[in-house]
Short mmCIF file of C-alpha atoms in Angstrom, two decimals:
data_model
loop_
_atom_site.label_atom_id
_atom_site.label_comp_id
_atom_site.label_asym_id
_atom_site.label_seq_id
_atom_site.Cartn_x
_atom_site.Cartn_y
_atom_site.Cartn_z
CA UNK W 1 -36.89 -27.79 -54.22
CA UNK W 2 -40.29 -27.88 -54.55
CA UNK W 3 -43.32 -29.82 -52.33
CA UNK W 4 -46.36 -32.22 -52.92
CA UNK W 5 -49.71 -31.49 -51.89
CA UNK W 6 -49.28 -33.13 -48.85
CA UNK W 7 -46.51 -31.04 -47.71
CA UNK W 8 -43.28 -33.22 -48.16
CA UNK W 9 -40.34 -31.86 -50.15
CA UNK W 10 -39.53 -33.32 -53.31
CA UNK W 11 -36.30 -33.78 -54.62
CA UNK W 12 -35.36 -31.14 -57.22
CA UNK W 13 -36.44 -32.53 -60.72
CA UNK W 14 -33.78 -32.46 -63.21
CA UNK W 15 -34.26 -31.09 -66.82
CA UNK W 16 -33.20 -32.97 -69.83
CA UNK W 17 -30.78 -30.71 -71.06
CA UNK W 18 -29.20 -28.17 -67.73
CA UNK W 19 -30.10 -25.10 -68.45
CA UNK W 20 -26.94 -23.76 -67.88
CA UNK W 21 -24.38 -25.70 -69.42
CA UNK W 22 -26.51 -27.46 -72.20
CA UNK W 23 -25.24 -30.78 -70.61
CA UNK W 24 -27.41 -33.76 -70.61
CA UNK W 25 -29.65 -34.99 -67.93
CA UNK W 26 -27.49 -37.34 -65.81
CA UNK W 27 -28.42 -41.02 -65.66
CA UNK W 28 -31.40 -41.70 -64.01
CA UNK W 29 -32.04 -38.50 -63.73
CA UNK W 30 -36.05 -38.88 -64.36
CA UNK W 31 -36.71 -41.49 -62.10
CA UNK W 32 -35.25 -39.77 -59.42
CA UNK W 33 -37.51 -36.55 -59.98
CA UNK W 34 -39.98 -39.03 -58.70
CA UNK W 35 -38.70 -39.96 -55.48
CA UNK W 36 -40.37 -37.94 -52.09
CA UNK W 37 -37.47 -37.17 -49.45
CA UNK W 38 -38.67 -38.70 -46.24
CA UNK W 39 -37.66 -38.73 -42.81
CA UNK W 40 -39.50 -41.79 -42.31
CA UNK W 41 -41.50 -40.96 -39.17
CA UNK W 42 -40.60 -44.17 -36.36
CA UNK W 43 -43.60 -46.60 -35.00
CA UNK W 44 -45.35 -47.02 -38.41
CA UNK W 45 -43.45 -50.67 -38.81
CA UNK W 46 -44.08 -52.12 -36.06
CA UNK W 47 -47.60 -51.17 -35.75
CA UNK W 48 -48.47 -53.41 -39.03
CA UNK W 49 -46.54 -56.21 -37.88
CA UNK W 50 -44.24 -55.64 -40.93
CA UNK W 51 -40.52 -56.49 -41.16
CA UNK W 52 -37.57 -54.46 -42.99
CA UNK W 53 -36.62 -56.32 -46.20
CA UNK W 54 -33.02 -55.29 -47.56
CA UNK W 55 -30.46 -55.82 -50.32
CA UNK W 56 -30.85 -55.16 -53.64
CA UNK W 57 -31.54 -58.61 -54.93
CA UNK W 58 -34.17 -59.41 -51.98
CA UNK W 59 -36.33 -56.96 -53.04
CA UNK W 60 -36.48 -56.86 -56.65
CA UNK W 61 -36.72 -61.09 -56.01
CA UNK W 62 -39.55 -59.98 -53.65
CA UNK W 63 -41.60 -57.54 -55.89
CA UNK W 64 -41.60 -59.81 -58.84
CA UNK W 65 -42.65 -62.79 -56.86
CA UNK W 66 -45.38 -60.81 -55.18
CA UNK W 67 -45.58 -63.04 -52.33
CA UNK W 68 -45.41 -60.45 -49.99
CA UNK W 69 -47.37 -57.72 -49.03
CA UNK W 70 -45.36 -54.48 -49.35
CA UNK W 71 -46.30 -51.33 -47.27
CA UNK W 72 -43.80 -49.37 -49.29
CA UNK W 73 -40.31 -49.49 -50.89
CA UNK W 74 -37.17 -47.47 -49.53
CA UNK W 75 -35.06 -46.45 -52.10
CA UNK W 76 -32.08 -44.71 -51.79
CA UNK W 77 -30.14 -43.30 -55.27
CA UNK W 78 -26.30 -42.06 -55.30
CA UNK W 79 -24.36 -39.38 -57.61
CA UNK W 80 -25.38 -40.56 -60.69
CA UNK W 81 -29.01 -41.31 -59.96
CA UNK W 82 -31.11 -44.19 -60.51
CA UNK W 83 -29.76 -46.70 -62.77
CA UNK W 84 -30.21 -50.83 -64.05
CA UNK W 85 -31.94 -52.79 -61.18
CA UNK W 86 -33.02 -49.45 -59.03
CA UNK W 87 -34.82 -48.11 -61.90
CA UNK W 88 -36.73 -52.13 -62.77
CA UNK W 89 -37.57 -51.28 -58.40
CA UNK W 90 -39.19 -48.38 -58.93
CA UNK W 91 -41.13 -49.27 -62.18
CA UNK W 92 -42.14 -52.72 -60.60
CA UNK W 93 -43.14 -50.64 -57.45
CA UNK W 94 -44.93 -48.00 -59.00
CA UNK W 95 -46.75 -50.63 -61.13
CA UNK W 96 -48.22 -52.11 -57.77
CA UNK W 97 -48.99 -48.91 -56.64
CA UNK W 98 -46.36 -48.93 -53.95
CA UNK W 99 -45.46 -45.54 -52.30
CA UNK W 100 -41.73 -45.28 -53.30
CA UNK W 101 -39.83 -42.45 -51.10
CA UNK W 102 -35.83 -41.59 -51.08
CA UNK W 103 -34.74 -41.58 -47.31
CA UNK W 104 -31.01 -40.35 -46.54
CA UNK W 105 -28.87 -42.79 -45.76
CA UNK W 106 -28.55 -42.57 -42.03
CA UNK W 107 -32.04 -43.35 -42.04
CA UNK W 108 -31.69 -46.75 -43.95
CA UNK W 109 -29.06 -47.85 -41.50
CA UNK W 110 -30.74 -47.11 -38.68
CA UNK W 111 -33.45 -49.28 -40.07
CA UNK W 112 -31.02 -51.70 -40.59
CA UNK W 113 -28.05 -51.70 -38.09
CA UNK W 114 -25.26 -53.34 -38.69
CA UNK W 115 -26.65 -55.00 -42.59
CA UNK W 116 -25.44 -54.34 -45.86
CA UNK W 117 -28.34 -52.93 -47.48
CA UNK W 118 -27.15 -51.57 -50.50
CA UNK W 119 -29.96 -48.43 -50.26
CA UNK W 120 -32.40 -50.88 -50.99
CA UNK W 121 -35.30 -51.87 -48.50
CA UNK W 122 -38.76 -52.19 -48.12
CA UNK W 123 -41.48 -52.61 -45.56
CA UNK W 124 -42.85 -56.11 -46.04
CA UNK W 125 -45.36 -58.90 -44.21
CA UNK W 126 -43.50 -61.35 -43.20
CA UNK W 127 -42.30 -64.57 -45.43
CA UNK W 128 -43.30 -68.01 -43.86
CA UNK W 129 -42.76 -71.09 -44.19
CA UNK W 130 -46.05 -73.38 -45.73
CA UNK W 131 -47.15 -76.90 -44.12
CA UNK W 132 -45.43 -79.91 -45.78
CA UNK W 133 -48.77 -81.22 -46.59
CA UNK W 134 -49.38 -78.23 -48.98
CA UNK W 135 -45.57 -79.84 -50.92
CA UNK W 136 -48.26 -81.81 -52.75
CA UNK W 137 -48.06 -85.82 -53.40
CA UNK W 138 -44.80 -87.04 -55.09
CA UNK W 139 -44.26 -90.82 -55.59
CA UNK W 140 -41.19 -91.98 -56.51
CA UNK W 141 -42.13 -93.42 -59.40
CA UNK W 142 -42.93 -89.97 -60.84
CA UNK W 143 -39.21 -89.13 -61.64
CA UNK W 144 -36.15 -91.34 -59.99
CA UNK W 145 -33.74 -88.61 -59.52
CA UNK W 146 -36.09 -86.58 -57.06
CA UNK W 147 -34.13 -84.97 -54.33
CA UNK W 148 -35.70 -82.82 -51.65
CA UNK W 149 -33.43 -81.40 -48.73
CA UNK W 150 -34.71 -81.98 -45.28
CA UNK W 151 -33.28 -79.14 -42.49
CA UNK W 152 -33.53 -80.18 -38.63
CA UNK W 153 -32.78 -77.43 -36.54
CA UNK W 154 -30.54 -74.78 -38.57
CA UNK W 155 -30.77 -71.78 -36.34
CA UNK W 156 -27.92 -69.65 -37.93
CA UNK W 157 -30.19 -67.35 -39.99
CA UNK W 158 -27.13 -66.69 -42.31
CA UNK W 159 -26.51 -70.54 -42.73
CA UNK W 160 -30.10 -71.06 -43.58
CA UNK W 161 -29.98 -68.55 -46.12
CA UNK W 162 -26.54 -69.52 -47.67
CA UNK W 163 -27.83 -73.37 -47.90
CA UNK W 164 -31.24 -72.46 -49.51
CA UNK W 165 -29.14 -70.01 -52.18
CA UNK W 166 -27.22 -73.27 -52.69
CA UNK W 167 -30.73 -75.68 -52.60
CA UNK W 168 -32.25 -73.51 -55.19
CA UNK W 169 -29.13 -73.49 -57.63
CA UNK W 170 -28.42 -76.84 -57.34
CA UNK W 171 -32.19 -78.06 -58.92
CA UNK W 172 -33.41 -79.10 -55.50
CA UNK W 173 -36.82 -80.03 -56.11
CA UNK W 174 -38.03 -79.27 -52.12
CA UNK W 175 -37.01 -78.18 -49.23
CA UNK W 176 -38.77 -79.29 -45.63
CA UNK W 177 -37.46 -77.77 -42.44
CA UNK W 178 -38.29 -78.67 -38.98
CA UNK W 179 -40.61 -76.45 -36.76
CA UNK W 180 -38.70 -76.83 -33.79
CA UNK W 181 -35.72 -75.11 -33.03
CA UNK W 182 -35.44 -73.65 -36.81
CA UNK W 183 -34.71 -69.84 -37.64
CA UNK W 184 -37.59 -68.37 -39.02
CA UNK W 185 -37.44 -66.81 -42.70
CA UNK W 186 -36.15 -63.52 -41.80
CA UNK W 187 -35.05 -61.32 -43.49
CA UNK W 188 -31.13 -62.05 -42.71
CA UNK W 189 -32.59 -65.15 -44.30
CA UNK W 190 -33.58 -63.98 -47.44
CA UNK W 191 -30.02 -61.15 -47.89
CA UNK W 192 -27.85 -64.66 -47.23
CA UNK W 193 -29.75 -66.63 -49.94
CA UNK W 194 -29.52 -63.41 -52.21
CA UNK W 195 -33.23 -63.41 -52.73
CA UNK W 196 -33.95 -67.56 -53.08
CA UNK W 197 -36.30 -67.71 -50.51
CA UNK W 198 -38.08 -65.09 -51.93
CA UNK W 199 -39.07 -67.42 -55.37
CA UNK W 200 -38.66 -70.73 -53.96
CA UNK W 201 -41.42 -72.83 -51.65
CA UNK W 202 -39.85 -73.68 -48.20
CA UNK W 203 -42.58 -76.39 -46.18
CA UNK W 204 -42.56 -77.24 -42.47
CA UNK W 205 -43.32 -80.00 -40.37
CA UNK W 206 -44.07 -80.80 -36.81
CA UNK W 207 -43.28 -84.38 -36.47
CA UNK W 208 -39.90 -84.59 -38.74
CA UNK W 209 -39.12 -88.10 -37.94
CA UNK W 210 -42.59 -89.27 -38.78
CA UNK W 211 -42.42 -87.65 -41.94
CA UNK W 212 -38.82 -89.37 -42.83
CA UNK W 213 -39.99 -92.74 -41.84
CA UNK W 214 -43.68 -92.20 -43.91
CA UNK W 215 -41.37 -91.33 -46.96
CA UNK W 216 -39.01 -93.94 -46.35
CA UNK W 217 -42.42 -96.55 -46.75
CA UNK W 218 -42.88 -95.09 -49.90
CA UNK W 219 -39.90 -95.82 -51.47
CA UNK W 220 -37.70 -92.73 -51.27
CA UNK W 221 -33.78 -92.63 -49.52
CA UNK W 222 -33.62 -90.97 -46.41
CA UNK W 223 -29.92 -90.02 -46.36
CA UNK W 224 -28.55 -88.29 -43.18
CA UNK W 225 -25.31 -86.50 -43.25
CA UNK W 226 -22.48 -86.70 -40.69
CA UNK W 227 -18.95 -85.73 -39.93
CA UNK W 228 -15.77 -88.58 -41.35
CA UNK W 229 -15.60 -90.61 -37.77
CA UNK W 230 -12.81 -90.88 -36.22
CA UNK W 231 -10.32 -93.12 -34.81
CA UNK W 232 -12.15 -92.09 -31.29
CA UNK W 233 -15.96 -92.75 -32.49
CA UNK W 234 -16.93 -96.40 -31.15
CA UNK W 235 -17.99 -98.70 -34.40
CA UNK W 236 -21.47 -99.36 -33.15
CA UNK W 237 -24.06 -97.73 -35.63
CA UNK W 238 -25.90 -100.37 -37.55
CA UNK W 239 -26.52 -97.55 -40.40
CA UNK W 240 -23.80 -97.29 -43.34
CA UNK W 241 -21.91 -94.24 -43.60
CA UNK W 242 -20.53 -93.89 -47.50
CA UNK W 243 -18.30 -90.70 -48.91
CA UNK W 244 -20.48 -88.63 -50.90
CA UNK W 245 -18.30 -89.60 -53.83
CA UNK W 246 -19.55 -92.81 -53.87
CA UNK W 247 -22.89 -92.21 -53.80
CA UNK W 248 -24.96 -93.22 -56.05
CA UNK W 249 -28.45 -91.44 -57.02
CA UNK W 250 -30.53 -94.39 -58.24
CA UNK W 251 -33.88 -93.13 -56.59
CA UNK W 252 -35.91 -90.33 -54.92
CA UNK W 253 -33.57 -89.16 -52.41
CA UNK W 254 -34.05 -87.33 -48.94
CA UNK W 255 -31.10 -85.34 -47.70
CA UNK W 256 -30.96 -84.22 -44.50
CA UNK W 257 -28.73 -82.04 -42.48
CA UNK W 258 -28.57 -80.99 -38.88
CA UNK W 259 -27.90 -78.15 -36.27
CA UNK W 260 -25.11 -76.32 -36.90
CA UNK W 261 -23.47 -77.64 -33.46
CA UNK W 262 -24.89 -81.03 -32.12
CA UNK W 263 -25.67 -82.85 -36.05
CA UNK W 264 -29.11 -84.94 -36.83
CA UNK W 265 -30.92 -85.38 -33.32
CA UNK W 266 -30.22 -89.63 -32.37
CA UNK W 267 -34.47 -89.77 -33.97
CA UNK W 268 -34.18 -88.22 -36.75
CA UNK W 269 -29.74 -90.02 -37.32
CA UNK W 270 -31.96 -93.35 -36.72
CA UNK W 271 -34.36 -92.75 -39.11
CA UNK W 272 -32.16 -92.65 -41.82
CA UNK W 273 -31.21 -95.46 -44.15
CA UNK W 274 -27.88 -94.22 -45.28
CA UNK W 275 -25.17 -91.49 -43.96
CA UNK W 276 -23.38 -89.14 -46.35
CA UNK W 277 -19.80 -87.83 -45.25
CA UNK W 278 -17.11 -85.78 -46.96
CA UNK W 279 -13.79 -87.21 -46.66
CA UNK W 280 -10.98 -84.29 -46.05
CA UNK W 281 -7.73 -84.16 -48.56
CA UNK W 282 -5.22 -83.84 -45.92
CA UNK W 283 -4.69 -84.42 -42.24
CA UNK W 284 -6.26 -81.55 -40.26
CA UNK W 285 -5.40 -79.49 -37.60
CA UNK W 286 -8.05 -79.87 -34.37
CA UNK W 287 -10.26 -77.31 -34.76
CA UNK W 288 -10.20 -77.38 -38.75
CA UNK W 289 -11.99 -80.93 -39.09
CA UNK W 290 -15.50 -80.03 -40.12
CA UNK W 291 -17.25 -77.72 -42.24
CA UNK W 292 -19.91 -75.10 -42.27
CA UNK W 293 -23.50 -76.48 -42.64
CA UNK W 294 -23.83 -74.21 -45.62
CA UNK W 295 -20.88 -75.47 -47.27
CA UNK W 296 -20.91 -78.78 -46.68
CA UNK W 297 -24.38 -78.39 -48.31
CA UNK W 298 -23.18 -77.16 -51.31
CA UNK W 299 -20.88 -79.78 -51.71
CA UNK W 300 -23.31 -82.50 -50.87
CA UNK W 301 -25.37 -81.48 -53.04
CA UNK W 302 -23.38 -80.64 -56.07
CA UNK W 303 -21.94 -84.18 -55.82
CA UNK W 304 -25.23 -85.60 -55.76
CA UNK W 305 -27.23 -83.40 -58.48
CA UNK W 306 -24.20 -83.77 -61.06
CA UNK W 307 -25.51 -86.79 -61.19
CA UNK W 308 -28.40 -86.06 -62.93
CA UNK W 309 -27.30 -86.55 -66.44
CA UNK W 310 -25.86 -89.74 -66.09
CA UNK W 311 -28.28 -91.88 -67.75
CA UNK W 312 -27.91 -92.89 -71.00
CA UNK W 313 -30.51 -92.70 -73.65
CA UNK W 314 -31.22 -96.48 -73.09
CA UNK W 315 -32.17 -95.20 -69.59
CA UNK W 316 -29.68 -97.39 -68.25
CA UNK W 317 -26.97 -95.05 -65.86
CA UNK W 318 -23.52 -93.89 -66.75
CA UNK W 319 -21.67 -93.76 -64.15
CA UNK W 320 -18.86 -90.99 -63.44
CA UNK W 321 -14.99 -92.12 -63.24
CA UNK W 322 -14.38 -90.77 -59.51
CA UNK W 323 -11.47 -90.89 -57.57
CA UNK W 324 -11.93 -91.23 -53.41
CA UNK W 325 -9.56 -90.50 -51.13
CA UNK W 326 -10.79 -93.83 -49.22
CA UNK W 327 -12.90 -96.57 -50.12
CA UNK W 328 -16.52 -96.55 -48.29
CA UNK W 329 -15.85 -100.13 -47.33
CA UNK W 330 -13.30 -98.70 -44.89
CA UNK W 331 -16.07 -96.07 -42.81
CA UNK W 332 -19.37 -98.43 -43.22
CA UNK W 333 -20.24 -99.49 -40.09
CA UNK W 334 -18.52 -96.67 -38.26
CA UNK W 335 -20.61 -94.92 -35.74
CA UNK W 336 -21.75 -91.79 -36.95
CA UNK W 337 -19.87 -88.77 -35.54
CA UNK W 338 -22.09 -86.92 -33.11
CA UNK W 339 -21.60 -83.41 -35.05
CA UNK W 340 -22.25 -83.60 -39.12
CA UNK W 341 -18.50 -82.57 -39.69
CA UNK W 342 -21.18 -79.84 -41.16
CA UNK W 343 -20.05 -76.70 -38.69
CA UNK W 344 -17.04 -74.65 -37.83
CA UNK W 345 -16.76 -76.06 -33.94
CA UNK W 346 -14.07 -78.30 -33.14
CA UNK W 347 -14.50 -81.80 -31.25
CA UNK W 348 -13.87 -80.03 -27.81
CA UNK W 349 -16.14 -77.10 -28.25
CA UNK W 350 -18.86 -80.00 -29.19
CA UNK W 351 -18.10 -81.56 -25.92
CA UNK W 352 -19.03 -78.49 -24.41
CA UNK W 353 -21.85 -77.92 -25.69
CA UNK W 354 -23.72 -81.56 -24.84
#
C-alpha cells in the first residue's frame, strides 16, 4: 500500500505484467490503481443538503445528463476490478473533475440501507421537478398524436419510478405531476425508473384541474383512467368509460392516472372528457381485480402509443384489427369505479381507506 499527500491510503497499484508470475494485469486493473480507500467520514452529506444517488444505471444516466450537481462518486470494484460501465463512471467522473474514492462495502450499505446499490453511488443535489409553464407551448395542431401523461397524487416512490421508466419508453412526449400529495424525485425514484428521470423533463403544477380544463379549451383529450365497474357501481357518471382497446388516438391526448389507493380525486375524474379501463380475461378472485398503477400504465400506454403508426401515407388512419373481451357500448355510462382498478388493494381495503 502506499498513501497520497494528504494522508489517505491508496489501493495497491497493479503492474501490467505481476512480477512474479509474468501473468497479465487483471481487468481493470489500471483504473482501480486510481481509486483512494475511504472510510467516508459521516455528517459531510447532510451538511450540503445532498442526497445518496445509487444503482449503476442512475448514475452513469446522471453523470452524462449533468443535471445534477455531484459532490463526489462512490465507487466500489469486485475481484476482477473495474470493468464496462464502472470504468465509462470513472472516466465520465474524472472528466468533471469529480473526486472518485473506493469505500468497502459495509460502508455503501450503510449509506444505503436496505437498497440494491450495485457498489455504485454518488453524492448528488437533489433532482426536482420544473413548473409546467417551463413544458413550453404545444397546440394541438402541432402534431395529432401528442400524448403527455398527467400523475395526481402517486406517492409510492417505487410506482412513480416504474411508470416514468415505462412513460419514457413508450415515446411519451410529457409528463405533469401534481404538487400535492406527490412523492418527490428521490432517489428510490430514479433506481425504480432505472435512470429515466435522470434524462427525461418531469413538470409540476399547483392547480391540476385548472390545467386539464385550460388544455381541454385548446383542443387536446383529457382521458382519466379507472377501474372495469362493477355490477355494484351505480350507473350515474355522465362521462364515457371505453376499454383501452377501443380507443382511438385521433388527437393530442392527456392521460391521467391517480393515487395508488383512492383513483382520480371526484375534480380532477370530472374534468375529464373520456375514461380509459382495462377489461380483465377471466373472472377474478376479490382481492385480484385491479392492477398496480405502474402496470396498468404500461399497458395503457402501450395500447395507446402502438397506435402511432397507423396512418397511412394518405394521412388518412389505419386502424388495428382488435379483439375486446366486451364491447364499450356495454360499460359507457357506467359510473366510474372509485379506485382506477390501477393498484393492488381490493374493494374492501378501499372501503377502508375512505
Amino acid at each position: 500500500m502506499s498513501y497520497c499527500c494528504s494522508g489517505r491510503l491508496l489501493a495497491r497499484p497493479y503492474s501490467l505484467v505481476s512480477q512474479s508470475s509474468g501473468r497479465p494485469e487483471r481487468p481493470g486493473g489500471e483504473e482501480l490503481s486510481r481509486l483512494l480507500l475511504d472510510d467516508l467520514a459521516p455528517g459531510r452529506r447532510s451538511a450540503g443538503g445532498l442526497e445518496v444517488l445509487f444503482g449503476l444505471n442512475p448514475c452513469l444516466l446522471a453523470l452524462r445528463a449533468a443535471r445534477r450537481h455531484v459532490s463526489r462518486l462512490l465507487l466500489q470494484a469486485g475481484k476482477e476490478g473495474l470493468q464496462g460501465e464502472r470504468i465509462e463512471l470513472l472516466q465520465a467522473a474524472e472528466a468533471r473533475g469529480i473526486p472518485v474514492l473506493r469505500p468497502r462495502r459495509r460502508k455503501l450499505d450503510a449509506l444505503c440501507p436496505h437498497q440494491v446499490h450495485q457498489g455504485v453511488c454518488m453524492e448528488v443535489s437533489p433532482l426536482r421537478p420544473r413548473p409546467w409553464t417551463e413544458a413550453g407551448e404545444t397546440r394541438p395542431s402541432d402534431d395529432p398524436q401528442q400524448l403527455w401523461l398527467v400523475l395526481e397524487g402517486l406517492q409510492d416512490p417505487r410506482n412513480l419510478g416504474a411508470v416514468l421508466r415505462s412513460a419514457h419508453f413508450l415515446g411519451v412526449d410529457k409528463v405533469i405531476t401534481s404538487r400535492r400529495n406527490t412523492c418527490p424525485l428521490t432517489p428510490v425514484v430514479s433506481k425504480a425508473s432505472a435512470g429515466a428521470v435522470e434524462v427525461m423533463d418531469v413538470f409540476f403544477t399547483d392547480d391540476l384541474t385548472g390545467f386539464l380544463q385550460a388544455k381541454a379549451r385548446q383542443g387536446w383529450l383529457v382521458a382519466g383512467t379507472v377501474g372495469c365497474p362493477g355490477p355494484e357501481i351505480p350507473q350515474s357518471s355522465e362521462i364515457p368509460v371505453t376499454s383501452c382497446l377501443e380507443f382511438l388516438w385521433d388527437r393530442p391526448t392527456l392521460l391521467v392516472l391517480g393515487n395508488e389507493g383512492s383513483g382520480l380525486s371526484q375534480e380532477v375524474q370530472a374534468s375529464c372528457q373520456l375514461l380509459l379501463t382495462i377489461l380483465p380475461q377471466r373472472q377474478l378472485s376479490p382481492g385480484l381485480e385491479s392492477l398496480n398503477v405502474s402496470v396498468a400504465a404500461g399497458i395503457l400506454l402501450h395500447s395507446i402509443s402502438s397506435q402511432r403508426r397507423s396512418f397511412s401515407a394518405g394521412g388518412e388512419r389505419e386502424q388495428f384489427p382488435q379483439e375486446p373481451l366486451e364491447s364499450s357500448a356495454n360499460i359507457r355510462g357506467s359510473r366510474a369505479a372509485p379506485h382506477p382498478g390501477l393498484s393492488s388493494g381490493s374493494e374492501k381495503e378501499r372501503r377502508n381507506e375512505g
